[in-house]
Short mmCIF file of C-alpha atoms and ligand atoms in Angstrom, two decimals:
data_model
loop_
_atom_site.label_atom_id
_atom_site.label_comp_id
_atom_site.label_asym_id
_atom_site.label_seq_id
_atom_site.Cartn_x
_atom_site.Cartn_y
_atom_site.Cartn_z
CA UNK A 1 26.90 -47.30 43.94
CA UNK A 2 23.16 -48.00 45.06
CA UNK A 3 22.75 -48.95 41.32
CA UNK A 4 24.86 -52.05 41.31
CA UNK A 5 23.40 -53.45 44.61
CA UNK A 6 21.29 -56.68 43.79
CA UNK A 7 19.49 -58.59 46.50
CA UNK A 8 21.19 -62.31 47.02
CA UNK A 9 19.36 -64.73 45.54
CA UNK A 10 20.63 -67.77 46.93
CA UNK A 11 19.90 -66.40 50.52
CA UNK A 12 16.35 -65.84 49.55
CA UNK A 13 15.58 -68.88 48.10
CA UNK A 14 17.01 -70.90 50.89
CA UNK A 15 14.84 -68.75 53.21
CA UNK A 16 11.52 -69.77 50.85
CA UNK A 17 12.55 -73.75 51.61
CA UNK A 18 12.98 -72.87 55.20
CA UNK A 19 9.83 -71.33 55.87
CA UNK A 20 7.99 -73.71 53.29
CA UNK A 21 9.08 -76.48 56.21
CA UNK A 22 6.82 -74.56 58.67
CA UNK A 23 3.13 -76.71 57.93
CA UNK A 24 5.13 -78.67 54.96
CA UNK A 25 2.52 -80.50 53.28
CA UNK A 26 3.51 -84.35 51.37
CA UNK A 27 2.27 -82.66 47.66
CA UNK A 28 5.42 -80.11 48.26
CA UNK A 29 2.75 -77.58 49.76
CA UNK A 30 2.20 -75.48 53.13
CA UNK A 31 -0.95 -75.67 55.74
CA UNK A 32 0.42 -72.45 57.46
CA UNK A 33 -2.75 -71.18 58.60
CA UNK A 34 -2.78 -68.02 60.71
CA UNK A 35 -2.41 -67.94 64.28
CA UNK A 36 -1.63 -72.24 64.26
CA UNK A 37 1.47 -73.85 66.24
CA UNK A 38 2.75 -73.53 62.27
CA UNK A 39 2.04 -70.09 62.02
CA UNK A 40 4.09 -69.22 65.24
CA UNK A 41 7.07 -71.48 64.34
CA UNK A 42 7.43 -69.91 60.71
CA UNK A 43 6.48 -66.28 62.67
CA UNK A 44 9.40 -67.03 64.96
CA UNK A 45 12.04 -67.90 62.16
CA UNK A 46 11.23 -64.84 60.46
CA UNK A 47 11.72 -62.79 63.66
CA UNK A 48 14.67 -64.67 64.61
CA UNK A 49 16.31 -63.51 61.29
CA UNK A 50 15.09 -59.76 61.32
CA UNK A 51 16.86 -59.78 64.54
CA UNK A 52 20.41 -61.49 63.19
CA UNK A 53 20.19 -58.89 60.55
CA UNK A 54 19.90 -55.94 63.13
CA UNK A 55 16.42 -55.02 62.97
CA UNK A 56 14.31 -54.31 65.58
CA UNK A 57 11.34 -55.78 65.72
CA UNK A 58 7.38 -54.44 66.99
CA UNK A 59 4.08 -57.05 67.46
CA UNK A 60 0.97 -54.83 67.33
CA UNK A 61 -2.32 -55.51 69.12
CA UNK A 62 -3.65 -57.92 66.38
CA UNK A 63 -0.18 -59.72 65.41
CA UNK A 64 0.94 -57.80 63.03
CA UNK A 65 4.83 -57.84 63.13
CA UNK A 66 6.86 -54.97 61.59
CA UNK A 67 10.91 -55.21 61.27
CA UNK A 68 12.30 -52.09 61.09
CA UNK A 69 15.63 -51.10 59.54
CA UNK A 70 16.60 -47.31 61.28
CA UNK A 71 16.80 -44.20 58.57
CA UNK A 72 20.11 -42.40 58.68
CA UNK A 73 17.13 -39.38 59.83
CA UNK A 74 14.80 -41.35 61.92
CA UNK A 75 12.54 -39.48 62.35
CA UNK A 76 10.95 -39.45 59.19
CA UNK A 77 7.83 -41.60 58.11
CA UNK A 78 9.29 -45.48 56.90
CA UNK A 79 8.90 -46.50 53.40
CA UNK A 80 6.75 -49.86 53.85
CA UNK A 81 6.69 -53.17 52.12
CA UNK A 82 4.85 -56.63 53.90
CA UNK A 83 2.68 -58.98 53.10
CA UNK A 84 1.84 -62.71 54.53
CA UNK A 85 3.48 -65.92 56.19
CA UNK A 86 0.11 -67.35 56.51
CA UNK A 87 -1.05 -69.83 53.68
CA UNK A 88 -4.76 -71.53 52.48
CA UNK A 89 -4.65 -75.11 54.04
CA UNK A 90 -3.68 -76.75 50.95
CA UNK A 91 -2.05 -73.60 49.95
CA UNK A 92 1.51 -73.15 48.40
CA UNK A 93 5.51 -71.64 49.71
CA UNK A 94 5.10 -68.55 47.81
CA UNK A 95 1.44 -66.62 48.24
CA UNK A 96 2.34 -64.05 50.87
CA UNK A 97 5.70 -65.52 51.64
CA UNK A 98 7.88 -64.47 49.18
CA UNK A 99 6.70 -60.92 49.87
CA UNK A 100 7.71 -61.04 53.12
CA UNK A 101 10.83 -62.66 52.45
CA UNK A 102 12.01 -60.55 49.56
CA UNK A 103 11.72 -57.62 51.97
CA UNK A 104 13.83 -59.17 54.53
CA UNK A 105 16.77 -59.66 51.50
CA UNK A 106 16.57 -56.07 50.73
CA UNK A 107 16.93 -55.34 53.83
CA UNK A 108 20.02 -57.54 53.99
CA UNK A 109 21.70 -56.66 50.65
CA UNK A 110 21.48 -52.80 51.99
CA UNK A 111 23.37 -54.34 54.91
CA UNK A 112 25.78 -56.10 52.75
CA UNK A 113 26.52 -53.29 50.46
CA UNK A 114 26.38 -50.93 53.35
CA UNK A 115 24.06 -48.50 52.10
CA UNK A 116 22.02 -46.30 54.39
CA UNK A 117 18.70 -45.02 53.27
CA UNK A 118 17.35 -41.37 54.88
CA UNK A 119 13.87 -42.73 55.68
CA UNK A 120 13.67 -45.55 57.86
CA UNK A 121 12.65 -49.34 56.31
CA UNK A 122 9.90 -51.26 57.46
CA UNK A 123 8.91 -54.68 56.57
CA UNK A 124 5.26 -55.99 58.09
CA UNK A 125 4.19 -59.42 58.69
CA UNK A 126 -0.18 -58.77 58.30
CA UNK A 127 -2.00 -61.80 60.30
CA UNK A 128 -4.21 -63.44 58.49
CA UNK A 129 -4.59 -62.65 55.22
CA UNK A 130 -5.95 -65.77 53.61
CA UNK A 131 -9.15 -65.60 55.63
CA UNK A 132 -9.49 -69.55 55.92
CA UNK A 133 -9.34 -70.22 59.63
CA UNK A 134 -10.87 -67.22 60.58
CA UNK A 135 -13.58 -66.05 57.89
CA UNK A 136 -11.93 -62.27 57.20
CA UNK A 137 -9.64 -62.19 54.26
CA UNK A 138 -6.38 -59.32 54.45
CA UNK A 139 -7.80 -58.81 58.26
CA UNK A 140 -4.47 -57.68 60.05
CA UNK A 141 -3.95 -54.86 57.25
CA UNK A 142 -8.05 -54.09 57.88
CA UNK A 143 -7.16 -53.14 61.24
CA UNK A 144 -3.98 -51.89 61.15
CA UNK A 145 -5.86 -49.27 58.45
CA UNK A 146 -9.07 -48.94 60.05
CA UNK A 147 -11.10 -50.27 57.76
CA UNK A 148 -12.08 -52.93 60.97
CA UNK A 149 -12.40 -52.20 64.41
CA UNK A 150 -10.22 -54.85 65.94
CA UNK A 151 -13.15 -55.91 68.64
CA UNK A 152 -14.56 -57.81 65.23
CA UNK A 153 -11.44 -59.15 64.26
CA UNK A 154 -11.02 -60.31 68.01
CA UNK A 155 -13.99 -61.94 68.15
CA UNK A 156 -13.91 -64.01 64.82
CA UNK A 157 -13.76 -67.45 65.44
CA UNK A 158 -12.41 -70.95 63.67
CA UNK A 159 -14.64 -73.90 63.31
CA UNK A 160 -14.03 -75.29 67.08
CA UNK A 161 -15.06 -71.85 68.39
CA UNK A 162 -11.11 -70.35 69.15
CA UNK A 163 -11.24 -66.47 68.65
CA UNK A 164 -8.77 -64.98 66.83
CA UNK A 165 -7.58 -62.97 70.43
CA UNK A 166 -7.44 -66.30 72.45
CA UNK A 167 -4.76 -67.55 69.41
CA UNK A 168 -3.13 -64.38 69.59
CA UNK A 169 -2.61 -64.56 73.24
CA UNK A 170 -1.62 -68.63 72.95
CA UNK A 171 0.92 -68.16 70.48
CA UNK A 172 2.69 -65.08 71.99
CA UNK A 173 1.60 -62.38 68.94
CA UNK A 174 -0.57 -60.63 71.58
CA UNK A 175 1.64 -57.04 71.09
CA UNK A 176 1.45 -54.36 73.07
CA UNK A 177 1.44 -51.73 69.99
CA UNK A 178 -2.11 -50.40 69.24
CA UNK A 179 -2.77 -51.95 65.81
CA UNK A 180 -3.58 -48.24 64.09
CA UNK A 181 -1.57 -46.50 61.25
CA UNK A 182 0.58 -43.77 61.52
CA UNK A 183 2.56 -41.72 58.88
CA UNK A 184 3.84 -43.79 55.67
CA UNK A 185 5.81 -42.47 53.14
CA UNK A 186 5.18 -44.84 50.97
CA UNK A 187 4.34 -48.68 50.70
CA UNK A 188 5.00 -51.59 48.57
CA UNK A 189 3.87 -54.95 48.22
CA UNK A 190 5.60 -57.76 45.70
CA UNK A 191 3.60 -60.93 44.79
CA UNK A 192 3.07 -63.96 42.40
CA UNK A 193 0.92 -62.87 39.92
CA UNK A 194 -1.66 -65.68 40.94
CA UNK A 195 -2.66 -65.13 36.88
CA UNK A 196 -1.35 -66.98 33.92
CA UNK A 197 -0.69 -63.55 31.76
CA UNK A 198 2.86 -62.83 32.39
CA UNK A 199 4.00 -66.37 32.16
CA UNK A 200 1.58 -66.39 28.77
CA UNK A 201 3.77 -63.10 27.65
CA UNK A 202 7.11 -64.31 28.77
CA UNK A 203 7.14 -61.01 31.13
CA UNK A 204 9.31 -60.79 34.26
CA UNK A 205 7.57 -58.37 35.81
CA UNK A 206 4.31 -57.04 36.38
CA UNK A 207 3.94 -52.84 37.16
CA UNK A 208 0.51 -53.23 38.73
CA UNK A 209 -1.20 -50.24 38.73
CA UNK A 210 -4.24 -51.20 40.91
CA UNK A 211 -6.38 -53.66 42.23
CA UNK A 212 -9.91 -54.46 39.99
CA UNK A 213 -13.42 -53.73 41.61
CA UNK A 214 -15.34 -56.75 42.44
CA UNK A 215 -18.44 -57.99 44.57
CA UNK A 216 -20.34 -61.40 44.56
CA UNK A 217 -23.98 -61.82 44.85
CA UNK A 218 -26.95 -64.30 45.90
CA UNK A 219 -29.27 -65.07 43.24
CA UNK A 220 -32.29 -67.02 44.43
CA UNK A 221 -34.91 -68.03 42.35
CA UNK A 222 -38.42 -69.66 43.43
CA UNK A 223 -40.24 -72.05 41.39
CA UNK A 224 -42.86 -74.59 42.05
CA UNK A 225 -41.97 -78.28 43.12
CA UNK A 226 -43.67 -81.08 40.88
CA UNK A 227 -43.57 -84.41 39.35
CA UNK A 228 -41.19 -84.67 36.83
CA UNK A 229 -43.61 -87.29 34.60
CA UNK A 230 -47.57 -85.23 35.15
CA UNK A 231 -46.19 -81.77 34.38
CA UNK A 232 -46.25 -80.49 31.07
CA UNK A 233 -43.13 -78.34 30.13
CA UNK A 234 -45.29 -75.62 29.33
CA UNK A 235 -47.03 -75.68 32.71
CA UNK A 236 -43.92 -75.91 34.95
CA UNK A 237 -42.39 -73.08 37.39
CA UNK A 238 -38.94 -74.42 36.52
CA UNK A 239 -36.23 -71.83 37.59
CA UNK A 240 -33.58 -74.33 35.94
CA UNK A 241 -35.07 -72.63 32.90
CA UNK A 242 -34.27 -69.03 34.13
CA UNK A 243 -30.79 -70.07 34.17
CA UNK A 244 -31.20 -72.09 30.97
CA UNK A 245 -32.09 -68.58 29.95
CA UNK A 246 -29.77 -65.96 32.08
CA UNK A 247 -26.24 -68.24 32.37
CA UNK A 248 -25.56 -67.75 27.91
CA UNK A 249 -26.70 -64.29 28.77
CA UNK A 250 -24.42 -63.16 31.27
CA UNK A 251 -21.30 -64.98 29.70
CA UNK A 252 -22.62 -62.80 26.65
CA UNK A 253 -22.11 -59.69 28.98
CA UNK A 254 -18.50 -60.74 30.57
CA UNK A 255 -17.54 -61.04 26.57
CA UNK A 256 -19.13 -57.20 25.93
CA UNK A 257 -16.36 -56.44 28.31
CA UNK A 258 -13.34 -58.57 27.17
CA UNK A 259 -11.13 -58.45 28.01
CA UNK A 260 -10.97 -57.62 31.19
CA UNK A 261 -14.78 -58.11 32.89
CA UNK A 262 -15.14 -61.86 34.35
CA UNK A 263 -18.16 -63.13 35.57
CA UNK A 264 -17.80 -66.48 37.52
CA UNK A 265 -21.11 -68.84 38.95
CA UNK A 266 -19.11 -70.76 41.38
CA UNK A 267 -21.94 -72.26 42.78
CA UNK A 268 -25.25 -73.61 41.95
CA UNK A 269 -27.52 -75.73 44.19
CA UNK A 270 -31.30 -76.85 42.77
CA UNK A 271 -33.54 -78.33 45.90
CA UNK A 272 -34.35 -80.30 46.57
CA UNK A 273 -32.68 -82.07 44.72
CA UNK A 274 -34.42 -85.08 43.70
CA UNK A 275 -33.75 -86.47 39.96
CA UNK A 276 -37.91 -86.77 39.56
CA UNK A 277 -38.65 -83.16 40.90
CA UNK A 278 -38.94 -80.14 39.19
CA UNK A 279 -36.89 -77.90 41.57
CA UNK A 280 -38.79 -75.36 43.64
CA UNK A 281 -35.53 -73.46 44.46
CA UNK A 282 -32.42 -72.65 42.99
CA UNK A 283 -29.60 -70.59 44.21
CA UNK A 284 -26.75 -69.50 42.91
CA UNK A 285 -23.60 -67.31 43.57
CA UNK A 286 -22.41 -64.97 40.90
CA UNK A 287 -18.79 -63.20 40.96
CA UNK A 288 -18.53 -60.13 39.24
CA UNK A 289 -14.84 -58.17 38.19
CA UNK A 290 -13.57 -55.27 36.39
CA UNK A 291 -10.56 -53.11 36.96
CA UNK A 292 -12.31 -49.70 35.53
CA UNK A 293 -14.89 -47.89 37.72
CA UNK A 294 -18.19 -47.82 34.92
CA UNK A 295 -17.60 -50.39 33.22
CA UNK A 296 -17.35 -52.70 35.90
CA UNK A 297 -21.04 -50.18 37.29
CA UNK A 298 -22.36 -51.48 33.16
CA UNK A 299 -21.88 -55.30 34.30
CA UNK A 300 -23.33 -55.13 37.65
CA UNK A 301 -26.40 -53.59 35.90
CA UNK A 302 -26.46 -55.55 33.02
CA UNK A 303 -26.31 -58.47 34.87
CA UNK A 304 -29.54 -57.26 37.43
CA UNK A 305 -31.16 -56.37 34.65
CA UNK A 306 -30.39 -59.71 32.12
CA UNK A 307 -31.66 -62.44 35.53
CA UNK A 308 -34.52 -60.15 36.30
CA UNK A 309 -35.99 -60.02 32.75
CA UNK A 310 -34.94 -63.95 32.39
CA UNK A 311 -36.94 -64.75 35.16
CA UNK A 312 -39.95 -62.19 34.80
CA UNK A 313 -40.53 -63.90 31.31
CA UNK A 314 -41.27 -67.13 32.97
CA UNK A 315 -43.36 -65.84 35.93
CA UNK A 316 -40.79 -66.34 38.35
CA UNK A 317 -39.86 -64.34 41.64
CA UNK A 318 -36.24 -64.07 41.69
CA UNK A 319 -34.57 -61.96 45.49
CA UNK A 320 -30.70 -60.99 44.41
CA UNK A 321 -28.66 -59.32 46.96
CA UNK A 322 -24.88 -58.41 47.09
CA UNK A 323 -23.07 -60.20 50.12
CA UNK A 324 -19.88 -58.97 49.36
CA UNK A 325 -17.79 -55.92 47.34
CA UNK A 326 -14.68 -54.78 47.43
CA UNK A 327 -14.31 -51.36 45.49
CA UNK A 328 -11.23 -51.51 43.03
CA UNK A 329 -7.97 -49.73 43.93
CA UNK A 330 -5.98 -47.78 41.54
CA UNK A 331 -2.37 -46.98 43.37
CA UNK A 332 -0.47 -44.30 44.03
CA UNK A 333 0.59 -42.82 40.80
CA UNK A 334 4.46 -41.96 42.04
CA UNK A 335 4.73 -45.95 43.84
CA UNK A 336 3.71 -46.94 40.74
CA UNK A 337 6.43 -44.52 38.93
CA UNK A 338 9.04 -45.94 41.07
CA UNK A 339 8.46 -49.61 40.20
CA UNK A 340 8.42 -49.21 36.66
CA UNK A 341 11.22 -46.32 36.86
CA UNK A 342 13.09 -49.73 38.68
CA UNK A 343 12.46 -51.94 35.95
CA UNK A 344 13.67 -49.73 33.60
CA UNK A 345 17.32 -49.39 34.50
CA UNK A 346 17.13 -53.17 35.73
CA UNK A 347 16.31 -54.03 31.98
CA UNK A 348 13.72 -56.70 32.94
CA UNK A 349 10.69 -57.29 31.01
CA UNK A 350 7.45 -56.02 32.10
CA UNK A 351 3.97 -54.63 31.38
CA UNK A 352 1.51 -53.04 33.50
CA UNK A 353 -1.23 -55.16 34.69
CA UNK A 354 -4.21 -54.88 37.35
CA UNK A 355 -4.41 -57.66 40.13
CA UNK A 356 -7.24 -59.60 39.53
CA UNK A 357 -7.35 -60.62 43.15
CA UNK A 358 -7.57 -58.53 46.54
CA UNK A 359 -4.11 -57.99 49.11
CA UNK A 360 -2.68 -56.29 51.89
CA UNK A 361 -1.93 -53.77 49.91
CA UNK A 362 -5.57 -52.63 48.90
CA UNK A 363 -5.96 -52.27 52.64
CA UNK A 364 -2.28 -50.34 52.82
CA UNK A 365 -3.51 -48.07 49.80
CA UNK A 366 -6.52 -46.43 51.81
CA UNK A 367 -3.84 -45.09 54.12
CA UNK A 368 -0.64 -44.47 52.46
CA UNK A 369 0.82 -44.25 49.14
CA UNK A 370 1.07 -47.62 47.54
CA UNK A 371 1.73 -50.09 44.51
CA UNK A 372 2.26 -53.42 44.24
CA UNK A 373 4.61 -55.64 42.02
CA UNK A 374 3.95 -58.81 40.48
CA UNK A 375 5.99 -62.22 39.18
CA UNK A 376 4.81 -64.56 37.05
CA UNK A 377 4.21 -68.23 38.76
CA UNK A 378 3.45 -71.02 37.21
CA UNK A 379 0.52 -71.93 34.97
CA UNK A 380 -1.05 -68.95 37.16
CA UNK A 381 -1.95 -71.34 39.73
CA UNK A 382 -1.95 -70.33 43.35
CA UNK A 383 -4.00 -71.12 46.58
CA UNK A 384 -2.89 -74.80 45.60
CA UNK A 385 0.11 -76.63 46.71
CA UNK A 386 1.71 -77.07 43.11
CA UNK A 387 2.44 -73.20 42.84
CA UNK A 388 5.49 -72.60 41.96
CA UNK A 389 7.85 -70.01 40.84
CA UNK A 390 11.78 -69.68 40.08
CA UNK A 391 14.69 -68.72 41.79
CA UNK A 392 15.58 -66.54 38.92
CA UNK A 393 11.81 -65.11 38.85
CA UNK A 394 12.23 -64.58 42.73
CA UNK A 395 15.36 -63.09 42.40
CA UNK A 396 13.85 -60.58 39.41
CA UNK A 397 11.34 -59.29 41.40
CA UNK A 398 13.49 -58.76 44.79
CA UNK A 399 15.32 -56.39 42.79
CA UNK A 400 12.84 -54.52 41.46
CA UNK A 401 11.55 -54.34 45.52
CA UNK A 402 14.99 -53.76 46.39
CA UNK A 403 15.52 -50.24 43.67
CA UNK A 404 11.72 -48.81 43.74
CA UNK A 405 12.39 -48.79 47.80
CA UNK A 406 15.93 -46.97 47.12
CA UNK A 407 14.43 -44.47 45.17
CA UNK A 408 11.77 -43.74 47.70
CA UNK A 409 13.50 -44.14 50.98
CA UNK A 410 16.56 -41.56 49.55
CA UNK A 411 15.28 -38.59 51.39
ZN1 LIG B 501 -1.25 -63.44 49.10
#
């Protein structure tokens, strides 16, 4: 019986317009950012339909908001699946949302087909994810985890100085539940890919298997300011000739680990920035990512080593320093089993495939046993307002949500 139950796919996309109203932008976009006067209307809807749907519904002490759906024995840990209503300000309907959607329509087709699971549902709402109002990407799952103490979280503030607990407290997501784990028998988390490969391959599905290491990193180089006209070449402290030197070199070293390493320079500022000066500073940020332990340990080496010798053979001082890593995650092998065990008797196409960019769920997996599942969107473009995905795509991956949480909820 559990085998024919499919989610409803009209309900769920009609839910994905609804929401996408909350913060609508004119491109077809959302500016949902967390803890807004958008944020608590599309917060609200949500709740409103947990609640028609016979849920009950829990705000812990930094916002999170978990829906629960009672176990036929309640008593033993839930099986887990959330992720996030709030969006980047020019950000798109489906980053986050469908997640948290598609867990709500399993919920409901269970409902509708009347089936009873032994361990109890739960779908979670984390606050703030995107990290764009307040600087902390994934933060509500940080907490929740303990991988933040929520004092930091409170305290984190948006440009015009508002804290993150004043917001809570203004837009009524100030719960009483002490934002701390307990015991979870197992988590999920389904996603646009936010990648252009299983669009490229014509895949429905993505089996993700774990989340790829990845840091980013300050280089600063000193030079010597001079007249661009006096100064011989030869008698310059140039550091645009470092990079001249380094840039070919590390692309080199994100091609020794195609296909998967990806180095990115996002930005690069020369001061000061006159057309007639040789710069005396340069600074640039460096994005490193691979989704296996040493050789992603290889490029962060190979890349101190490749700017440091650059910039030693021109008699420059060069300070590099790592502002921010976040260690790969591979999930929980028998999450992972489930999903793909799903796709299997759905019939969809799939392929395994490492997320490329950080979630909830990397957060979830420190805790609990977790995987995550992916969709294709379009073009792979996300954190824009022209994402996009299908109904029939949404629908695909709802169902995949709908049987790996069957299979692990049974008892
Ligand atoms: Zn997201």
């Amino acid at each position: 019986m559990t085998d024919t139950t499919r989610i409803d796919s009209e309900r769920l996309w009609s839910r994905l317009m609804a929401m996408a109203e909350f913060g609508a932008t004119p491109a077809g976009g959302c500016n949902r950012q967390a803890l807004t006067d958008e944020d608590k209307a599309g917060r609200d809807r949500f709740v409103e339909w947990c609640e028609a749907a016979g849920c009950s519904v829990r705000v812990d002490a930094i916002g999170n908001i978990f829906v629960r759906r009672a176990g036929s024995d309640d008593s033993l840990p839930p099986v887990m699946t959330g992720s996030h209503l709030d969006t980047q300000p020019s950000g798109g309907k489906y980053d986050g949302i469908y997640g948290v959607l598609a867990c709500l329509e399993v919920i409901e087709a269970l409902n509708d087909a009347g089936v009873s699971t032994a361990h109890p549902l739960e779908v979670v709402v984390w606050t703030n994810e995107e990290g764009c109002r307040f600087d902390t990407a994934m933060m509500g799952s940080a907490v929740w985890s303990g991988n933040m103490p929520i004092d930091d979280a409170y305290a984190l503030a948006d440009r015009e100085g508002r804290s993150v607990r004043e917001e809570l407290e203004r837009i009524d997501y100030l719960g009483s539940e002490k934002a701390a784990h307990g015991p979870v028998h197992a988590a999920f988390e389904l996603h646009i890919e936010q990648g252009p490969v299983l669009e490229e391959e014509d895949l429905a599905i993505g089996v993700v298997t774990g989340v790829q290491h990845m840091s980013r990193h300050r280089v600063l180089v000193h030079g010597a300011e001079t007249h661009a006209g006096p100064t011989p070449m030869s008698m310059r402290k140039d550091p645009m000739m470092a990079l001249a030197k380094f840039l070919p070199e590390l692309y080199a070293l994100a091609e020794e680990h195609a296909p998967d390493g990806r180095i990115t320079f996002g930005f690069i500022d020369a001061q000061p920035g006159s057309s007639n000066t040789v710069p005396g500073r340069l600074e640039l940020t460096v994005d490193i990512r691979h989704p296996q332990a040493a050789a992603y340990q290889a490029m962060l080496e190979g890349y101190e080593q490749r700017v440091c010798a650059a910039c030693d053979s021109l008699g420059l001082e060069v300070e590099l320093n790592c502002f921010w890593e976040a260690p790969g995650v591979e999930f929980d092998a028998n999450c992972v089993a489930a999903v793909r065990h799903s796709v299997e008797q759905l019939g969809y196409s799939h392929r395994e495939i490492v997320s490329g960019a950080g979630h909830d769920a990397c957060n979830v997996a420190s805790v609990a046993p977790t995987s995550m599942i992916f969709v294709p969107c379009e073009g792979g473009v996300s954190h824009n307002e022209a994402e996009a995905i299908t109904q029939q795509q949404a629908e695909l991956g709802a169902n995949v949500l709908l049987h790996a949480m069957l299979a692990r909820a049974a008892g």
